[in-house]
Short mmCIF file of C-alpha atoms and ligand atoms in Angstrom, two decimals:
data_model
loop_
_atom_site.label_atom_id
_atom_site.label_comp_id
_atom_site.label_asym_id
_atom_site.label_seq_id
_atom_site.Cartn_x
_atom_site.Cartn_y
_atom_site.Cartn_z
CA MET A 1 -0.29 -0.11 0.13
CA PRO A 2 1.29 3.09 -1.11
CA ALA A 3 2.46 5.54 1.93
CA VAL A 4 1.40 9.48 1.58
CA SER A 5 4.92 11.49 2.67
CA PRO A 6 4.43 12.69 5.98
CA ASP A 7 5.30 16.82 5.01
CA ILE A 8 2.34 16.79 2.58
CA LYS A 9 0.17 14.98 5.43
CA GLN A 10 1.19 17.67 7.61
CA LEU A 11 0.73 20.46 4.59
CA LEU A 12 -2.93 19.44 4.28
CA THR A 13 -3.65 18.91 8.13
CA ASP A 14 -2.53 22.38 8.43
CA TYR A 15 -4.65 23.84 5.46
CA ASP A 16 -8.00 21.41 6.18
CA GLN A 17 -7.57 19.42 2.92
CA LEU A 18 -6.88 16.42 3.88
CA HIS A 19 -10.12 14.70 1.84
CA LEU A 20 -7.15 14.99 -0.98
CA ILE A 21 -5.42 12.02 -0.12
CA ALA A 22 -8.71 10.26 1.35
CA ALA A 23 -8.57 7.50 -0.89
CA ALA A 24 -4.75 7.26 -1.45
CA GLU A 25 -4.32 3.72 -0.28
CA SER A 26 -6.44 2.38 -3.29
CA LEU A 27 -3.61 4.20 -5.53
CA THR A 28 -0.54 2.91 -7.38
CA GLU A 29 2.66 4.04 -6.21
CA ASP A 30 2.83 6.31 -9.50
CA GLN A 31 -0.51 7.83 -8.98
CA VAL A 32 0.39 8.64 -5.20
CA LYS A 33 3.36 10.71 -6.54
CA ASP A 34 1.52 12.17 -9.37
CA LEU A 35 -1.14 13.58 -6.43
CA GLU A 36 1.50 14.75 -4.21
CA ASP A 37 3.30 16.57 -7.14
CA GLN A 38 0.11 18.41 -8.07
CA ILE A 39 -0.51 18.95 -4.27
CA ARG A 40 2.90 20.41 -3.98
CA ALA A 41 2.44 22.85 -6.72
CA ILE A 42 -0.73 24.70 -4.90
CA ASP A 43 0.14 27.76 -3.19
CA PHE A 44 -2.80 27.23 -0.07
CA ASP A 45 -1.58 30.82 1.10
CA GLN A 46 -2.46 32.45 -1.95
CA ILE A 47 -5.55 30.95 -3.06
CA THR A 48 -6.79 31.73 0.81
CA ALA A 49 -6.00 34.94 0.83
CA ALA A 50 -7.58 35.25 -2.88
CA ARG A 51 -10.86 33.80 -1.18
CA GLU A 52 -10.74 36.23 2.15
CA SER A 53 -10.13 39.56 -0.28
CA SER A 54 -13.00 38.62 -2.41
CA ASP A 55 -15.38 38.04 0.39
CA SER A 56 -14.65 41.39 1.88
CA SER A 57 -14.29 43.15 -1.77
CA ALA A 58 -17.73 41.45 -2.49
CA GLY A 59 -21.27 44.18 -2.12
CA ASP A 60 -20.64 47.87 -3.04
CA ASP A 61 -16.86 48.30 -2.46
CA ALA A 62 -16.47 48.33 -5.69
CA VAL A 63 -18.36 51.46 -6.02
CA PRO A 64 -16.07 54.09 -4.99
CA ARG A 65 -13.29 52.85 -7.49
CA ALA A 66 -15.94 53.45 -10.50
CA ASP A 67 -16.89 57.07 -8.79
CA ASN A 68 -13.51 57.84 -8.35
CA ALA A 69 -12.55 57.29 -12.41
CA VAL A 70 -12.63 59.67 -15.24
CA ALA A 71 -11.92 59.02 -18.83
CA PRO A 72 -8.56 58.80 -19.98
CA ALA A 73 -6.80 62.07 -20.22
CA THR A 74 -4.51 61.18 -22.93
CA VAL A 75 -5.72 58.85 -25.82
CA VAL A 76 -4.04 58.77 -29.27
CA ARG A 77 -6.93 59.38 -31.68
CA PRO A 78 -7.54 58.64 -35.30
CA PRO A 79 -5.62 61.76 -37.32
CA VAL A 80 -7.66 64.74 -38.17
CA SER A 81 -5.08 67.17 -39.11
CA ASP A 82 -2.73 67.46 -41.78
CA GLU A 83 -0.06 67.59 -38.48
CA GLU A 84 -1.65 64.66 -37.03
CA ARG A 85 -1.60 62.61 -40.53
CA LEU A 86 2.29 62.98 -40.76
CA GLN A 87 2.59 61.94 -37.59
CA ARG A 88 1.02 58.69 -38.09
CA GLN A 89 2.91 58.60 -41.19
CA LYS A 90 6.07 58.71 -39.07
CA ASP A 91 4.85 56.30 -36.63
CA ILE A 92 4.00 54.05 -39.35
CA ALA A 93 7.72 54.11 -40.75
CA THR A 94 9.07 53.66 -37.02
CA GLY A 95 6.73 50.52 -37.35
CA ASN A 96 8.03 49.91 -40.58
CA ARG A 97 11.40 49.67 -39.70
CA LEU A 98 11.25 48.00 -36.30
CA LEU A 99 9.28 45.22 -37.98
CA ALA A 100 12.19 44.55 -40.48
CA ASP A 101 15.00 44.80 -37.69
CA GLY A 102 13.20 41.61 -36.19
CA ALA A 103 12.65 44.17 -33.10
CA VAL A 104 8.98 42.86 -32.39
CA ALA A 105 7.37 39.38 -32.04
CA VAL A 106 3.84 38.34 -31.91
CA ILE A 107 1.61 36.96 -28.71
CA THR A 108 -1.27 35.46 -29.27
CA VAL A 109 -3.02 34.05 -25.96
CA ALA A 110 -5.11 31.06 -26.24
CA GLY A 111 -5.30 29.44 -23.42
CA GLY A 112 -8.70 29.86 -22.60
CA GLN A 113 -11.70 26.83 -22.18
CA GLY A 114 -14.10 28.87 -24.49
CA THR A 115 -17.23 27.95 -22.45
CA ARG A 116 -19.33 30.93 -23.63
CA LEU A 117 -18.74 30.11 -27.34
CA GLY A 118 -19.28 26.31 -26.89
CA PHE A 119 -17.13 24.93 -29.59
CA ASP A 120 -15.26 21.63 -27.67
CA ARG A 121 -11.66 22.51 -29.47
CA PRO A 122 -9.15 24.98 -28.75
CA LYS A 123 -10.69 27.93 -29.75
CA GLY A 124 -8.31 28.73 -32.21
CA MET A 125 -9.47 26.25 -34.33
CA PHE A 126 -12.65 27.57 -34.63
CA PRO A 127 -13.92 27.97 -38.38
CA ILE A 128 -14.58 31.70 -39.06
CA GLY A 129 -13.34 32.11 -42.81
CA PRO A 130 -16.89 33.04 -44.24
CA VAL A 131 -16.11 32.11 -47.76
CA SER A 132 -13.11 29.56 -46.99
CA ASN A 133 -14.28 28.40 -43.19
CA MET A 134 -10.57 29.04 -42.55
CA SER A 135 -9.99 28.99 -38.74
CA LEU A 136 -9.02 31.91 -36.37
CA PHE A 137 -5.36 29.91 -36.40
CA GLN A 138 -4.96 30.22 -40.09
CA ILE A 139 -6.10 33.73 -40.28
CA PHE A 140 -3.65 35.01 -37.72
CA ALA A 141 -0.70 32.54 -39.35
CA GLU A 142 -1.52 34.31 -42.99
CA GLN A 143 -1.27 37.65 -41.10
CA ILE A 144 2.11 36.88 -39.69
CA ALA A 145 3.47 35.21 -43.10
CA ALA A 146 2.18 38.57 -44.89
CA ARG A 147 3.58 40.97 -42.43
CA ARG A 148 7.27 38.98 -42.83
CA GLU A 149 7.03 39.05 -46.61
CA ARG A 150 6.17 42.52 -46.18
CA HIS A 151 8.47 43.75 -43.98
CA GLY A 152 11.53 41.43 -44.34
CA GLY A 153 12.35 40.77 -40.24
CA SER A 154 11.88 37.69 -38.63
CA LEU A 155 8.23 38.47 -36.38
CA PRO A 156 8.28 35.10 -33.94
CA TRP A 157 4.98 34.14 -33.21
CA LEU A 158 4.22 33.02 -29.35
CA VAL A 159 1.15 31.17 -29.02
CA MET A 160 0.14 30.48 -25.01
CA THR A 161 -1.77 27.31 -24.51
CA SER A 162 -2.97 25.83 -21.42
CA ASP A 163 -3.67 22.34 -20.51
CA ALA A 164 -6.79 22.42 -21.80
CA THR A 165 -5.67 23.52 -25.23
CA HIS A 166 -1.75 22.54 -25.67
CA GLN A 167 -1.85 19.37 -27.10
CA GLU A 168 -4.83 19.91 -29.61
CA THR A 169 -3.32 23.05 -30.86
CA GLN A 170 0.21 21.79 -31.48
CA ASP A 171 -1.35 18.66 -33.21
CA TYR A 172 -3.28 21.06 -35.23
CA PHE A 173 -0.45 23.39 -36.18
CA SER A 174 1.61 20.01 -37.25
CA ASP A 175 -1.31 18.88 -39.36
CA ASN A 176 -1.73 21.47 -41.12
CA SER A 177 2.25 22.36 -41.79
CA TYR A 178 2.21 25.30 -39.37
CA PHE A 179 -0.02 26.88 -42.36
CA GLY A 180 3.55 27.29 -44.53
CA LEU A 181 5.27 28.94 -41.76
CA ASP A 182 8.32 27.53 -40.37
CA PRO A 183 7.96 25.57 -37.43
CA GLN A 184 10.84 26.93 -35.96
CA THR A 185 9.50 30.48 -35.72
CA VAL A 186 6.06 29.09 -34.08
CA HIS A 187 6.52 28.76 -30.51
CA PHE A 188 4.15 27.40 -28.21
CA PHE A 189 4.27 27.96 -24.21
CA LYS A 190 1.97 26.57 -21.55
CA GLN A 191 0.09 28.81 -19.14
CA GLY A 192 0.01 27.84 -15.49
CA SER A 193 -3.20 26.15 -14.04
CA MET A 194 -5.21 26.65 -10.79
CA PRO A 195 -7.01 24.40 -8.13
CA ALA A 196 -10.80 25.20 -7.82
CA VAL A 197 -12.07 24.91 -4.46
CA ASP A 198 -15.81 24.31 -3.44
CA ALA A 199 -17.55 27.75 -2.94
CA GLU A 200 -18.88 26.96 0.67
CA SER A 201 -16.40 24.98 2.34
CA GLY A 202 -12.84 25.99 0.62
CA GLN A 203 -12.17 22.55 0.32
CA ILE A 204 -10.30 21.62 -3.27
CA LEU A 205 -12.39 19.54 -5.89
CA MET A 206 -11.14 16.59 -7.42
CA ASN A 207 -11.75 15.47 -10.98
CA GLY A 208 -11.19 11.56 -9.34
CA SER A 209 -9.22 9.95 -6.82
CA SER A 210 -5.46 10.96 -7.99
CA SER A 211 -6.46 13.79 -9.88
CA ILE A 212 -7.01 17.33 -8.30
CA CYS A 213 -9.51 20.14 -10.75
CA ARG A 214 -7.62 22.69 -12.35
CA SER A 215 -7.93 25.26 -14.90
CA PRO A 216 -5.83 27.72 -16.38
CA ASP A 217 -4.70 30.70 -14.62
CA GLY A 218 -5.98 33.41 -16.34
CA HIS A 219 -4.42 35.57 -19.76
CA GLY A 220 -2.48 37.04 -16.81
CA GLY A 221 -0.53 34.13 -16.34
CA MET A 222 1.12 34.99 -20.08
CA VAL A 223 4.17 36.85 -17.67
CA THR A 224 5.17 34.41 -15.55
CA ALA A 225 4.32 31.37 -18.52
CA LEU A 226 6.26 33.40 -20.96
CA ASP A 227 9.33 33.99 -18.38
CA SER A 228 9.44 30.11 -16.98
CA SER A 229 9.46 29.05 -21.15
CA GLY A 230 12.67 30.58 -21.20
CA LEU A 231 11.24 32.18 -24.06
CA LEU A 232 11.31 35.95 -22.62
CA GLN A 233 15.63 35.27 -22.68
CA GLN A 234 15.51 33.71 -25.67
CA LEU A 235 13.93 36.84 -27.99
CA ALA A 236 15.61 39.55 -25.93
CA ASP A 237 18.84 37.55 -26.95
CA ALA A 238 17.69 37.68 -30.40
CA GLY A 239 17.01 41.40 -30.41
CA VAL A 240 13.05 41.67 -29.63
CA LYS A 241 12.14 45.00 -28.08
CA HIS A 242 8.30 45.12 -28.32
CA PHE A 243 5.63 42.37 -27.94
CA PHE A 244 2.44 43.00 -29.74
CA TYR A 245 -0.22 40.99 -27.18
CA HIS A 246 -3.44 39.79 -29.38
CA GLN A 247 -6.30 37.52 -28.14
CA VAL A 248 -7.07 34.33 -30.25
CA ASP A 249 -10.93 35.34 -30.81
CA ASN A 250 -10.66 38.14 -32.97
CA PRO A 251 -10.26 37.39 -36.77
CA THR A 252 -9.86 40.73 -37.91
CA VAL A 253 -6.90 42.31 -35.27
CA ILE A 254 -4.71 43.80 -37.32
CA ILE A 255 -1.59 42.05 -36.17
CA CYS A 256 1.56 44.14 -35.49
CA ASP A 257 -0.18 47.33 -36.88
CA PRO A 258 2.96 49.18 -37.84
CA ALA A 259 1.04 52.71 -36.63
CA LEU A 260 0.71 51.25 -33.37
CA ILE A 261 4.11 49.76 -32.91
CA GLY A 262 5.53 53.10 -34.43
CA VAL A 263 3.45 54.86 -31.61
CA HIS A 264 4.30 52.83 -28.66
CA ASP A 265 7.88 53.00 -29.81
CA ARG A 266 7.97 57.12 -29.74
CA ILE A 267 6.21 57.96 -26.77
CA GLN A 268 8.34 55.20 -25.20
CA SER A 269 5.57 53.18 -23.90
CA ASP A 270 6.11 50.03 -21.35
CA LEU A 271 2.52 49.32 -22.12
CA THR A 272 0.20 50.56 -25.11
CA THR A 273 -3.33 49.67 -25.35
CA ASN A 274 -5.90 49.78 -28.46
CA VAL A 275 -9.04 50.79 -27.58
CA VAL A 276 -12.63 51.36 -29.25
CA ARG A 277 -16.12 53.31 -28.42
CA LYS A 278 -18.22 51.09 -26.48
CA VAL A 279 -21.53 50.93 -29.00
CA ASP A 280 -23.65 51.07 -25.73
CA PRO A 281 -22.82 52.43 -21.98
CA MET A 282 -23.93 49.02 -20.76
CA GLU A 283 -22.05 46.76 -23.30
CA ARG A 284 -20.60 44.00 -21.69
CA MET A 285 -16.62 45.00 -21.68
CA GLY A 286 -14.03 46.46 -19.77
CA VAL A 287 -13.14 50.15 -20.07
CA LEU A 288 -10.10 52.16 -19.86
CA VAL A 289 -10.13 55.05 -17.11
CA ASP A 290 -7.85 57.14 -14.95
CA ILE A 291 -8.10 56.34 -11.20
CA ASP A 292 -5.59 58.96 -9.24
CA GLY A 293 -3.73 59.50 -12.50
CA GLU A 294 -3.20 56.23 -13.03
CA THR A 295 -4.56 54.00 -16.35
CA GLN A 296 -6.93 50.90 -15.11
CA ILE A 297 -9.44 48.60 -16.58
CA ILE A 298 -13.06 48.80 -14.99
CA GLU A 299 -14.68 45.48 -15.88
CA TYR A 300 -18.67 45.96 -16.95
CA SER A 301 -19.73 43.97 -14.29
CA GLU A 302 -18.00 46.65 -11.41
CA LEU A 303 -20.32 49.22 -12.79
CA THR A 304 -23.88 50.38 -11.71
CA GLU A 305 -26.08 50.98 -14.78
CA GLN A 306 -26.01 54.75 -13.41
CA GLN A 307 -22.26 54.59 -13.20
CA ALA A 308 -22.47 53.14 -16.51
CA HIS A 309 -24.21 55.94 -18.15
CA ARG A 310 -22.40 58.58 -16.44
CA GLN A 311 -21.32 61.54 -18.41
CA ASP A 312 -18.42 64.28 -18.30
CA ASP A 313 -18.81 68.31 -18.23
CA ALA A 314 -19.05 68.17 -22.15
CA GLY A 315 -21.29 65.26 -22.57
CA ASN A 316 -19.06 62.61 -23.23
CA TRP A 317 -19.45 58.98 -21.68
CA VAL A 318 -16.71 58.94 -18.98
CA PHE A 319 -16.59 55.12 -19.20
CA TRP A 320 -16.73 55.28 -23.01
CA ALA A 321 -13.06 53.23 -24.14
CA GLY A 322 -13.69 50.13 -24.47
CA ASN A 323 -10.31 47.37 -24.23
CA THR A 324 -9.93 45.45 -27.40
CA ALA A 325 -7.26 43.42 -25.32
CA ILE A 326 -4.77 44.30 -28.20
CA HIS A 327 -1.61 45.61 -26.57
CA VAL A 328 1.75 46.11 -27.26
CA PHE A 329 4.63 45.16 -23.94
CA SER A 330 8.17 46.59 -24.12
CA LEU A 331 10.58 44.41 -23.76
CA THR A 332 11.67 46.29 -20.43
CA PHE A 333 8.38 46.33 -19.09
CA LEU A 334 7.95 42.49 -18.87
CA GLN A 335 11.27 41.84 -17.64
CA SER A 336 10.50 44.15 -14.65
CA LEU A 337 7.08 42.44 -14.26
CA VAL A 338 9.46 38.94 -13.97
CA ALA A 339 11.96 40.81 -11.74
CA ASP A 340 9.17 41.84 -9.66
CA GLY A 341 7.62 38.08 -9.26
CA CYS A 342 4.91 38.26 -11.73
CA GLN A 343 2.39 38.40 -9.37
CA LEU A 344 -0.60 40.10 -10.69
CA GLU A 345 -3.68 39.98 -8.22
CA LEU A 346 -5.82 36.83 -8.09
CA HIS A 347 -9.31 36.90 -8.79
CA VAL A 348 -11.94 34.70 -7.97
CA ALA A 349 -14.76 33.46 -10.52
CA HIS A 350 -17.61 31.56 -9.01
CA LYS A 351 -18.38 28.97 -11.89
CA LYS A 352 -19.96 25.44 -12.44
CA VAL A 353 -17.06 23.11 -11.80
CA PRO A 354 -18.00 19.18 -12.60
CA HIS A 355 -15.78 16.93 -10.12
CA VAL A 356 -16.16 13.84 -8.06
CA ARG A 357 -17.06 13.84 -4.51
CA ALA A 358 -14.39 11.97 -1.82
CA ASP A 359 -16.80 8.99 -1.85
CA GLY A 360 -16.29 8.64 -5.78
CA GLU A 361 -19.62 10.05 -6.70
CA PRO A 362 -19.97 12.17 -10.00
CA VAL A 363 -21.35 15.57 -9.64
CA ASP A 364 -22.26 17.72 -12.44
CA PRO A 365 -23.92 20.95 -11.09
CA SER A 366 -26.44 23.20 -12.66
CA GLU A 367 -25.52 26.20 -10.10
CA PRO A 368 -22.25 27.92 -9.45
CA ASN A 369 -20.37 25.53 -7.03
CA ALA A 370 -16.89 26.50 -7.18
CA HIS A 371 -14.53 29.52 -6.77
CA LYS A 372 -11.63 29.56 -9.66
CA PHE A 373 -8.78 31.64 -9.16
CA GLU A 374 -7.73 33.77 -12.58
CA ARG A 375 -4.91 36.75 -13.51
CA PHE A 376 -5.81 39.30 -15.72
CA ILE A 377 -3.24 40.93 -18.06
CA PHE A 378 -4.59 44.59 -17.53
CA ASP A 379 -3.69 44.40 -13.96
CA ALA A 380 -0.30 45.56 -15.39
CA LEU A 381 -1.55 48.18 -16.47
CA PRO A 382 -1.34 50.21 -12.99
CA LEU A 383 2.15 48.90 -12.46
CA ALA A 384 3.79 50.32 -15.83
CA GLN A 385 5.70 53.96 -15.68
CA LYS A 386 4.21 54.81 -18.78
CA THR A 387 1.08 53.89 -20.45
CA LEU A 388 -0.31 54.92 -23.91
CA ILE A 389 -3.82 54.53 -24.75
CA VAL A 390 -4.59 54.46 -28.46
CA GLU A 391 -8.09 54.54 -30.02
CA GLY A 392 -8.56 52.10 -33.06
CA ASP A 393 -11.07 51.77 -35.77
CA ARG A 394 -13.90 49.38 -34.12
CA ASP A 395 -15.54 47.92 -37.33
CA ARG A 396 -12.30 46.97 -38.94
CA GLU A 397 -9.87 45.83 -35.85
CA PHE A 398 -12.73 44.09 -33.12
CA ASN A 399 -14.91 41.68 -34.20
CA PRO A 400 -14.40 39.00 -31.54
CA VAL A 401 -16.09 35.13 -31.48
CA LYS A 402 -17.00 35.21 -27.55
CA ASN A 403 -20.85 33.89 -27.37
CA ALA A 404 -22.38 30.84 -29.17
CA THR A 405 -25.39 33.47 -30.58
CA GLY A 406 -26.21 37.09 -30.47
CA SER A 407 -23.48 39.67 -29.78
CA ASP A 408 -19.88 38.83 -30.67
CA SER A 409 -20.63 35.53 -31.96
CA PRO A 410 -19.29 34.25 -35.22
CA GLU A 411 -22.93 35.41 -37.28
CA THR A 412 -21.55 38.81 -36.39
CA SER A 413 -17.69 38.05 -36.90
CA GLN A 414 -18.25 36.69 -40.16
CA ALA A 415 -20.34 39.65 -41.17
CA ALA A 416 -17.56 42.02 -40.11
CA ILE A 417 -15.27 39.73 -42.26
CA SER A 418 -17.65 40.12 -45.07
CA ARG A 419 -18.07 43.84 -44.58
CA ILE A 420 -14.58 44.65 -44.68
CA GLY A 421 -13.95 42.62 -48.03
CA ARG A 422 -16.55 44.39 -49.47
CA GLU A 423 -15.32 47.80 -48.67
CA TRP A 424 -12.02 47.06 -50.03
CA LEU A 425 -13.48 46.17 -52.96
CA GLN A 426 -15.52 49.01 -53.05
CA GLN A 427 -12.15 50.89 -53.01
CA SER A 428 -11.10 49.48 -55.77
CA GLY A 429 -14.02 50.69 -57.85
CA ILE A 430 -15.95 47.09 -57.61
CA ASN A 431 -19.07 47.26 -56.36
CA VAL A 432 -21.09 44.15 -54.87
CA SER A 433 -24.23 44.14 -52.93
CA GLU A 434 -24.91 44.48 -49.11
CA ASP A 435 -25.63 40.52 -49.01
CA GLN A 436 -22.76 39.49 -51.14
CA VAL A 437 -20.94 37.38 -48.88
CA VAL A 438 -16.64 38.08 -49.19
CA GLU A 439 -13.78 37.34 -47.90
CA VAL A 440 -10.22 38.92 -48.55
CA SER A 441 -7.63 36.16 -46.58
CA PRO A 442 -4.71 37.71 -45.04
CA ALA A 443 -2.49 35.88 -47.79
CA THR A 444 -4.72 37.80 -50.40
CA ALA A 445 -4.44 41.22 -49.21
CA LEU A 446 -3.25 42.58 -45.77
CA ASP A 447 -5.47 46.17 -46.38
CA ALA A 448 -7.22 47.59 -49.27
CA ASP A 449 -4.11 49.04 -51.02
CA GLU A 450 -2.62 45.61 -51.42
CA LEU A 451 -5.65 44.39 -52.93
CA LYS A 452 -6.32 46.86 -55.59
CA GLN A 453 -3.21 46.34 -56.69
CA LYS A 454 -3.19 42.65 -57.46
CA LEU A 455 -7.21 43.28 -58.78
CA GLU A 456 -5.18 45.42 -60.95
CA ALA A 457 -2.55 43.08 -61.83
CA GLY A 458 -4.82 40.33 -62.53
CA SER A 459 -3.50 37.87 -59.86
CA VAL A 460 -6.92 37.80 -57.77
CA THR A 461 -10.06 37.83 -59.08
CA VAL A 462 -13.43 39.24 -57.53
CA ALA A 463 -14.98 35.27 -57.92
CA GLN A 464 -12.08 33.99 -55.69
CA LEU A 465 -13.27 36.42 -52.81
CA THR A 466 -17.05 35.80 -52.88
CA LYS A 467 -19.66 32.71 -52.70
P1 UTP B 501 -11.95 35.05 -22.25
O1 UTP B 501 -11.85 35.84 -21.12
O2 UTP B 501 -12.87 35.31 -23.79
O3 UTP B 501 -12.17 33.32 -21.98
O4 UTP B 501 -10.03 34.77 -22.87
P2 UTP B 501 -12.56 32.06 -22.71
O5 UTP B 501 -11.88 31.08 -22.16
O6 UTP B 501 -11.52 32.40 -24.33
O7 UTP B 501 -13.79 32.24 -23.49
P3 UTP B 501 -15.12 32.29 -21.55
O8 UTP B 501 -15.09 32.92 -21.27
O9 UTP B 501 -14.72 30.32 -21.12
O10 UTP B 501 -16.04 31.86 -22.89
C1 UTP B 501 -9.72 36.07 -23.64
C2 UTP B 501 -8.46 35.88 -24.40
O11 UTP B 501 -7.84 35.47 -23.25
C3 UTP B 501 -7.20 33.91 -23.42
C4 UTP B 501 -8.37 33.50 -24.35
O12 UTP B 501 -7.91 32.00 -25.05
C5 UTP B 501 -8.47 34.32 -25.41
O13 UTP B 501 -7.60 34.54 -26.06
N1 UTP B 501 -7.02 33.18 -21.95
C6 UTP B 501 -8.12 33.27 -21.24
C7 UTP B 501 -5.82 32.38 -21.85
O14 UTP B 501 -5.19 32.58 -22.98
N2 UTP B 501 -6.08 32.07 -20.68
C8 UTP B 501 -7.07 32.20 -19.63
O15 UTP B 501 -6.94 31.22 -18.78
C9 UTP B 501 -8.22 32.65 -20.35
#
């Protein structure tokens, strides 16, 4: 009968979690060792502290934060004057140069479980192209290939996965020959995970007699994972200065938009965020604000209806600057986060977590029963010395796939891809009807100008872009 080591027994006694080894007698030696490793990986103090602080901040403590918030004081807006247009051209030239120099890398965070979409594979594999049916990952791969071709730089691609998505994602890339990219230039790195605990008792939940229920530790786990994978150092050694960060669910993100990279570099920003105008004050989107002179994000769930509608003296919404989760991080800022221990705040979410009871009975809850723990990347904002907010073009850049139906669903995202394609055709002097489904894949063109050139040269036909 395999014995659980005394230090583990003591640890579990101290934290009132002895149920984790209740079935140890029926396990093999290897299973016990594996279970011990899972237990050793848990920071019990951290979980307890996160639950306690979430209990004490429940209720109306969130109100003062929103009440103290004002709209961000400085935002780089789309250019309107000649002077601003000239500056934009200079920023684009800087961005182009940095890309050519190999000073930029792309991070795609793709470790989430995508529960709202209800797709049973990693979200990046979701088929989104309205004509081609190509996946989110393929669209990004084509964009990266096209940027490398256009700018001539190495542009490494870092894909963050989790236990939930790692193997399938790697297999998908390999089964599809990395969509034509050199596999040496695509780096997968796996984020950490956190145990789920019973919301009432605080007891850690199990999947079976030797397996603890775990889930990815949030997109904020990116900083630790990037460091512990060795990639941060590797890319620093290779001359990367800036990291373009985006989420896996937005097919119309302009990866490494030279204008964004350029302005980030000019301002010497630690952390730059692309924002777009909320369409409605109650839209479920985090917003960038200033609180006591610091750039922060307020989550939609933190705002009461009245707060969400608050206007400034000029009649503008205070909470207008919706976070697209498109960021540029400077290498030095990421290194400083690592030096400080990467400790972004641990948030507690109340979720449904199926599990197995100590008596072996499976439980599939119909109501939230558990606490899960996640870090959010935007909690890095107040830690930055210098932040920059840039207003993007919502229709062009932000059309995410979050939900199975309704807003931010495959239907709205595909309609946006099609609309963008129709607009680009119109800019080439080709009119297509409003209900025509169009898709311009990144391999065909990265923008309207490139499409125009290809149509004029005859290397692309309208028939190839429509169905
Ligand atoms: P969301 O917060 O939308 O979560 O993630 P999700 O997992 O995709 O979907 P839901 O909430 O379960 O429906 C935003 C981005 O952050 C990544 C996701 O893959 C997505 O690109 N993410 C999220 C991670 O990489 N790791 C995480 O632990 C959570």
